[in-house]
Coordinates of C-alpha atoms in Angstrom, one line a residue:
X1 CA -60.8 76.9 -31.6
X2 CA -61.3 73.6 -29.1
X3 CA -63.3 74.5 -26.2
X4 CA -63.1 72.5 -22.9
X5 CA -65.4 72.5 -19.9
X6 CA -63.8 72.4 -16.4
X7 CA -64.4 68.9 -16.2
X8 CA -62.4 68.1 -19.4
X9 CA -59.5 69.8 -18.1
X10 CA -59.5 67.7 -14.8
X11 CA -56.7 64.9 -14.9
X12 CA -58.1 61.4 -15.1
X13 CA -57.9 59.4 -12.3
X14 CA -54.7 57.4 -12.0
X15 CA -54.8 53.6 -11.9
X16 CA -52.2 51.3 -10.3
X17 CA -49.9 49.3 -13.2
X18 CA -50.8 45.9 -13.4
X19 CA -48.2 43.5 -11.4
X20 CA -46.9 40.7 -13.6
X21 CA -46.5 37.7 -11.7
X22 CA -43.3 35.3 -12.7
X23 CA -44.4 31.8 -14.0
X24 CA -44.4 28.9 -11.3
X25 CA -41.8 27.1 -13.6
X26 CA -39.5 30.1 -13.3
X27 CA -39.8 29.9 -9.3
X28 CA -39.4 26.5 -9.4
X29 CA -36.2 26.6 -11.3
X30 CA -34.8 29.6 -9.0
X31 CA -35.2 27.3 -6.3
X32 CA -33.6 24.6 -7.7
X33 CA -30.7 27.0 -8.5
X34 CA -30.3 28.1 -5.1
X35 CA -30.7 24.7 -3.6
X36 CA -27.7 23.6 -6.1
X37 CA -25.5 26.5 -4.7
X38 CA -26.1 25.9 -1.2
X39 CA -25.4 22.1 -1.7
X40 CA -22.4 23.0 -3.7
X41 CA -21.0 25.1 -1.0
X42 CA -21.7 22.2 1.8
X43 CA -19.9 19.7 -0.4
X44 CA -17.2 22.0 -0.7
X45 CA -16.8 22.9 2.9
X46 CA -17.7 20.1 4.9
X47 CA -15.2 17.3 5.5
X48 CA -16.4 13.5 4.6
X49 CA -15.5 10.6 6.7
X50 CA -13.3 9.3 3.9
X51 CA -9.9 9.4 2.8
X52 CA -8.5 9.0 -1.0
X53 CA -5.7 6.7 -2.1
X54 CA -4.0 7.8 -5.4
X55 CA -0.7 7.0 -7.3
X56 CA 2.4 8.5 -5.2
X57 CA 6.1 8.6 -6.2
X58 CA 8.0 5.8 -8.1
X59 CA 11.5 4.9 -7.0
X60 CA 13.7 2.9 -9.2
X61 CA 15.6 0.4 -6.5
X62 CA 18.7 0.2 -8.9
X63 CA 19.0 4.3 -8.8
X64 CA 18.7 7.1 -6.4
X65 CA 16.4 8.3 -3.4
X66 CA 15.1 10.3 -5.7
X67 CA 11.1 9.8 -7.2
X68 CA 11.5 8.7 -10.8
X69 CA 10.9 12.0 -13.3
X70 CA 12.1 14.2 -10.6
X71 CA 14.7 17.0 -11.6
X72 CA 18.4 15.8 -11.1
X73 CA 19.7 16.7 -7.3
X74 CA 23.0 17.0 -6.2
X75 CA 21.8 15.8 -2.9
X76 CA 20.4 12.4 -4.6
X77 CA 22.1 9.3 -3.0
X78 CA 22.0 5.7 -4.2
X79 CA 18.8 3.9 -3.1
X80 CA 20.6 0.5 -2.3
X81 CA 24.5 0.8 -1.2
X82 CA 26.4 -2.3 -0.2
X83 CA 29.9 -0.8 0.5
X84 CA 31.9 -3.8 1.5
X85 CA 31.2 -5.9 -1.2
X86 CA 31.8 -6.1 -5.1
X87 CA 28.7 -4.7 -7.1
X88 CA 28.0 -5.0 -11.0
X89 CA 26.5 -2.7 -13.4
X90 CA 23.0 -2.5 -13.7
X91 CA 20.3 -1.1 -16.7
X92 CA 16.7 -0.2 -16.9
X93 CA 14.8 0.0 -13.5
X94 CA 13.2 -1.9 -10.8
X95 CA 10.6 0.1 -9.6
X96 CA 8.9 0.3 -6.1
X97 CA 5.8 1.9 -5.8
X98 CA 3.8 4.0 -3.5
X99 CA 0.6 5.3 -2.8
X100 CA -0.3 8.7 -1.7
X101 CA -3.2 9.4 0.8
X102 CA -5.3 12.8 0.8
X103 CA -6.9 13.1 4.0
X104 CA -6.5 11.9 7.8
X105 CA -8.4 12.2 10.9
X106 CA -7.0 15.8 11.5
X107 CA -7.9 16.8 8.2
X108 CA -10.3 15.2 6.0
X109 CA -11.3 15.5 2.4
X110 CA -14.2 17.6 1.3
X111 CA -17.1 15.7 -0.3
X112 CA -16.4 17.1 -3.8
X113 CA -12.9 15.9 -3.7
X114 CA -14.4 12.4 -2.7
X115 CA -17.4 12.7 -5.4
X116 CA -14.5 13.5 -8.2
X117 CA -12.1 10.4 -7.0
X118 CA -15.3 8.1 -7.3
X119 CA -15.1 8.6 -11.0
X120 CA -11.3 8.6 -11.5
X121 CA -10.1 4.9 -12.1
X122 CA -6.5 5.6 -10.5
X123 CA -8.2 6.6 -7.1
X124 CA -9.9 4.8 -4.4
X125 CA -12.1 5.9 -1.6
X126 CA -11.8 4.5 1.8
X127 CA -13.6 5.0 4.8
X128 CA -11.3 6.9 7.1
X129 CA -11.8 4.4 9.9
X130 CA -10.4 1.4 7.7
X131 CA -7.1 3.6 7.3
X132 CA -7.0 5.1 10.6
X133 CA -8.6 2.6 13.4
X134 CA -10.5 4.8 16.0
X135 CA -8.3 5.9 18.4
X136 CA -5.0 6.4 16.2
X137 CA -3.6 9.1 15.7
X138 CA -2.0 10.5 12.3
X139 CA 1.3 10.5 14.3
X140 CA 0.9 7.0 15.8
X141 CA -0.2 5.7 12.3
X142 CA 3.1 7.3 10.7
X143 CA 5.3 5.8 13.5
X144 CA 3.9 2.3 12.8
X145 CA 4.3 2.6 9.1
X146 CA 8.0 3.8 9.4
X147 CA 8.8 0.8 11.8
X148 CA 7.1 -1.6 8.9
X149 CA 9.5 0.0 6.4
X150 CA 12.6 -0.8 8.5
X151 CA 11.4 -4.4 9.3
X152 CA 10.6 -4.7 5.3
X153 CA 14.0 -3.5 4.7
X154 CA 15.7 -6.1 7.0
X155 CA 13.5 -9.0 5.8
X156 CA 14.3 -8.1 2.0
X157 CA 18.0 -8.0 3.0
X158 CA 17.5 -11.4 4.3
X159 CA 15.4 -13.1 1.5
X160 CA 18.1 -11.6 -1.1
X161 CA 20.9 -12.9 0.9
X162 CA 19.3 -16.5 1.3
X163 CA 18.6 -16.8 -2.6
X164 CA 22.3 -15.9 -3.4
X165 CA 23.4 -18.6 -0.7
X166 CA 24.8 -16.6 2.1
X167 CA 24.7 -18.2 5.7
X168 CA 24.3 -16.2 8.7
X169 CA 22.3 -16.5 11.8
X170 CA 18.4 -15.7 11.8
X171 CA 16.2 -16.5 14.3
X172 CA 12.4 -16.3 14.9
X173 CA 12.0 -14.5 18.3
X174 CA 9.0 -14.3 20.4
X175 CA 8.2 -10.3 20.6
X176 CA 4.8 -10.1 21.8
X177 CA 2.5 -12.3 24.1
X178 CA -1.2 -11.6 24.1
X179 CA -2.6 -11.8 27.3
X180 CA -4.6 -14.8 28.1
X181 CA -3.6 -16.8 25.3
X182 CA -2.4 -20.3 25.1
X183 CA 1.5 -19.0 25.2
X184 CA 0.5 -16.6 28.0
X185 CA 2.7 -18.0 31.1
X186 CA 4.6 -20.8 28.9
X187 CA 6.2 -18.3 26.4
X188 CA 8.2 -15.1 27.3
X189 CA 9.3 -12.3 25.2
X190 CA 12.9 -12.9 23.8
X191 CA 12.4 -16.7 23.5
X192 CA 13.9 -18.0 20.2
X193 CA 11.5 -20.7 18.4
X194 CA 13.5 -23.1 16.9
X195 CA 11.1 -26.1 16.3
X196 CA 7.6 -27.2 15.9
X197 CA 7.3 -31.0 16.6
X198 CA 10.7 -31.7 15.5
X199 CA 10.7 -29.5 12.5
X200 CA 12.9 -26.9 12.0
X201 CA 11.6 -23.2 12.0
X202 CA 13.7 -21.2 9.6
X203 CA 10.8 -18.3 9.5
X204 CA 7.3 -16.7 10.7
X205 CA 5.6 -18.0 7.8
X206 CA 6.9 -21.6 8.3
X207 CA 5.6 -21.4 12.4
X208 CA 2.3 -20.6 11.1
X209 CA 2.0 -23.3 8.7
X210 CA 3.5 -26.2 11.3
X211 CA 0.9 -24.9 13.9
X212 CA -1.7 -24.9 11.5
X213 CA -0.9 -28.4 10.6
X214 CA -0.7 -29.5 14.3
X215 CA -4.2 -27.8 14.6
X216 CA -6.1 -27.3 17.5
X217 CA -6.9 -30.6 19.0
X218 CA -3.6 -31.5 20.7
X219 CA -0.7 -29.6 22.0
X220 CA 2.4 -28.5 19.9
X221 CA 5.9 -29.2 20.7
X222 CA 7.6 -26.1 20.7
X223 CA 11.6 -26.1 20.9
X224 CA 12.9 -22.8 22.2
X225 CA 16.0 -21.2 23.4
X226 CA 15.8 -18.9 26.2
X227 CA 19.1 -17.4 27.8
X228 CA 20.9 -19.7 25.8
X229 CA 19.2 -22.6 27.0
X230 CA 17.2 -25.1 25.2
X231 CA 14.2 -26.6 26.2
X232 CA 10.8 -27.8 25.0
X233 CA 7.1 -26.6 25.9
X234 CA 3.9 -27.8 25.0
X235 CA 1.0 -25.3 24.0
X236 CA -2.4 -26.3 22.7
X237 CA -3.0 -23.6 19.8
X238 CA -6.5 -22.5 19.3
X239 CA -8.6 -21.9 16.4
X240 CA -8.8 -18.3 14.8
X241 CA -10.9 -18.2 11.5
X242 CA -9.3 -20.0 8.9
X243 CA -6.1 -20.9 10.9
X244 CA -4.7 -21.6 14.3
X245 CA -2.5 -19.3 16.8
X246 CA -1.0 -19.5 20.2
X247 CA -1.0 -15.9 20.6
X248 CA 2.2 -14.5 20.2
X249 CA 3.6 -11.9 17.9
X250 CA 6.7 -13.2 16.4
X251 CA 9.3 -11.6 14.4
X252 CA 12.9 -12.0 12.8
X253 CA 16.6 -11.3 14.5
X254 CA 19.1 -11.2 11.5
X255 CA 22.9 -11.0 11.9
X256 CA 23.9 -10.2 8.3
X257 CA 27.4 -11.1 6.9
X258 CA 27.9 -7.6 5.6
X259 CA 26.0 -4.3 5.5
X260 CA 23.2 -3.5 3.1
X261 CA 22.1 0.5 3.5
X262 CA 18.7 1.1 1.9
X263 CA 18.3 5.0 1.6
X264 CA 14.8 6.0 1.3
X265 CA 13.1 8.9 3.7
X266 CA 9.4 9.7 3.9
X267 CA 8.1 6.4 3.1
X268 CA 6.2 4.1 5.2
X269 CA 4.8 0.5 5.3
X270 CA 6.1 -2.8 4.1
X271 CA 5.1 -3.1 0.4
X272 CA 8.2 -2.5 -1.1
X273 CA 10.0 -5.5 0.3
X274 CA 10.1 -7.6 -3.0
X275 CA 11.4 -4.7 -5.0
X276 CA 14.4 -4.1 -2.4
X277 CA 14.9 -7.8 -2.5
X278 CA 15.3 -7.9 -6.2
X279 CA 17.3 -4.6 -6.5
X280 CA 19.8 -6.3 -3.8
X281 CA 20.1 -9.7 -5.7
X282 CA 20.6 -7.1 -9.1
X283 CA 23.5 -5.3 -7.5
X284 CA 25.3 -8.4 -6.3
X285 CA 24.9 -10.6 -9.2
X286 CA 26.9 -10.4 -12.4
X287 CA 24.7 -9.4 -15.6
X288 CA 21.4 -7.5 -15.7
X289 CA 18.9 -9.2 -13.4
X290 CA 16.0 -7.6 -15.3
X291 CA 17.6 -7.8 -18.8
X292 CA 17.8 -4.1 -19.0
X293 CA 13.7 -3.6 -18.9
X294 CA 11.7 -1.3 -16.8
X295 CA 9.8 -3.4 -14.5
X296 CA 7.6 -2.4 -11.3
X297 CA 6.1 -4.3 -8.8
X298 CA 4.9 -4.4 -5.2
X299 CA 4.7 -7.1 -2.4
X300 CA 6.1 -7.9 1.1
X301 CA 8.5 -10.2 1.4
X302 CA 9.8 -12.4 4.4
X303 CA 13.4 -14.3 4.7
X304 CA 11.9 -17.3 3.5
X305 CA 11.3 -15.5 0.0
X306 CA 7.4 -15.5 0.3
X307 CA 5.8 -12.7 -1.4
X308 CA 2.5 -11.3 0.4
X309 CA -0.6 -9.2 -0.2
X310 CA -0.4 -5.0 0.0
X311 CA -2.7 -2.6 -0.2
X312 CA -3.5 0.2 -3.0
X313 CA -2.5 -2.2 -5.9
X314 CA -4.5 -0.4 -8.4
X315 CA -3.3 3.0 -7.5
X316 CA 0.3 1.3 -7.9
X317 CA -0.5 -0.2 -11.2
X318 CA -1.5 3.1 -12.6
X319 CA 2.0 4.8 -11.2
X320 CA 3.9 1.9 -12.7
X321 CA 2.1 2.6 -16.1
X322 CA 2.9 6.5 -16.1
X323 CA 6.5 5.9 -15.0
X324 CA 7.0 4.0 -18.2
X325 CA 7.0 0.0 -17.2
X326 CA 5.5 -2.6 -19.4
X327 CA 5.9 -5.4 -16.6
X328 CA 4.4 -5.4 -13.4
X329 CA 5.2 -7.8 -10.3
X330 CA 2.0 -8.6 -8.2
X331 CA 1.6 -10.9 -5.3
X332 CA -0.7 -13.7 -6.4
X333 CA -3.1 -12.9 -3.6
X334 CA -3.8 -9.7 -5.0
X335 CA -5.1 -11.0 -8.1
X336 CA -8.8 -10.5 -7.4
X337 CA -8.2 -6.7 -6.9
X338 CA -6.1 -6.2 -10.3
X339 CA -8.4 -8.1 -12.7
X340 CA -10.7 -6.0 -14.5
X341 CA -8.3 -2.8 -13.5
X342 CA -5.3 -3.1 -15.4
X343 CA -4.1 0.0 -17.4
X344 CA -3.7 -0.7 -21.0
X345 CA -0.2 -1.6 -21.7
X346 CA 0.8 -3.2 -18.8
X347 CA 1.2 -6.8 -18.1
X348 CA 0.8 -8.0 -14.7
X349 CA 2.5 -11.3 -13.6
X350 CA 1.3 -12.9 -10.4
X351 CA 3.7 -14.0 -7.9
X352 CA 3.6 -16.0 -4.6
X353 CA 7.4 -16.4 -4.0
X354 CA 10.9 -14.7 -4.8
X355 CA 11.4 -17.6 -7.1
X356 CA 8.6 -16.8 -9.1
X357 CA 9.7 -13.1 -9.5
X358 CA 13.2 -14.5 -10.3
X359 CA 11.5 -16.5 -13.3
X360 CA 10.1 -13.4 -14.6
X361 CA 13.3 -12.0 -14.6
X362 CA 15.0 -14.8 -16.3
X363 CA 12.3 -14.5 -19.2
X364 CA 13.0 -11.0 -19.7
X365 CA 16.8 -11.5 -19.8
X366 CA 16.6 -14.1 -22.4
X367 CA 13.9 -12.6 -24.5
X368 CA 12.0 -15.6 -24.0
X369 CA 8.3 -15.8 -24.1
X370 CA 6.5 -15.0 -20.9
X371 CA 3.3 -16.6 -22.1
X372 CA 3.8 -19.2 -19.6
X373 CA 4.1 -17.4 -16.7
X374 CA 1.3 -17.0 -14.0
X375 CA -0.5 -13.7 -14.6
X376 CA -3.2 -11.7 -13.2
X377 CA -6.1 -11.6 -16.0
X378 CA -6.8 -8.6 -17.3
X379 CA -10.7 -9.3 -17.1

């Protein structure tokens, strides 16, 4: 038998349990996790002051107004129609390319979208102010791009018809005068510019070249027609960077011998001009201009056949490759952006004029070597 004293039966005093503190490394680790979660949330929600350029829809100028690769549509219309003229069968494609823009001043992309685009070769990140100058609304930008598309179509028709040997009235017209410029008070909106120093002016580029040749040291004699009356005025150009200007916005006015209708909605800007011109030439010419090949390209064009630089050319090369093209016509003045960024399997020709592009078409048609044709180097 076990005996207990009163003291033995009293419960022992309780002691509080020992608290185990987490290691310092664990605290630091969870702090980083929390900070990362907050940062991720911020990046996902806070808009970035950038927009993202990425490849947009591709359209075959020899086909319909539906994007290449889209399901057949009963509403599709021929992209180029020339109703009053004999047109000829075509083959392959002459693709024009577009760029889609993610973001605008009213709806900017998130930092996560921007960060992802930085590491995607087919995308480009641009400051929003470079694409939408301060004070320019999205609606104003869309309206301007729509007008540029209309003007580029007119210039493309002119370039094609001039190449095919058609004759028709085409005038260089003063469309804007900069206040305080050398032309202010001398020229008027609506004046037709005929000559510079006695040399005929067939297009805006020739006007620029002749003024540059005149220089800023002496007056240029400019022949004009105003309200049907011919006269000559003198204007001394002023230097503006590497060139000289008189302070006018000049454009073209055409009276075409027949209608050429281009059906392409919801696409803006002037960069499809070259491919419109090639598509028109192909439709109005016997044979297959591209030899039945799939050719893509980009570049502005004027009535004299000069091919000019455009934006978003890297994205357009990826769009061309994804649409199944092996050949690409790029403005020579864009080669610095092309070199080092050409997708595998795409050969890029450098063209300055419509004649350069037609030389590529001739080589493809005759299955001749393209080795001697100017290209943008791959690297």
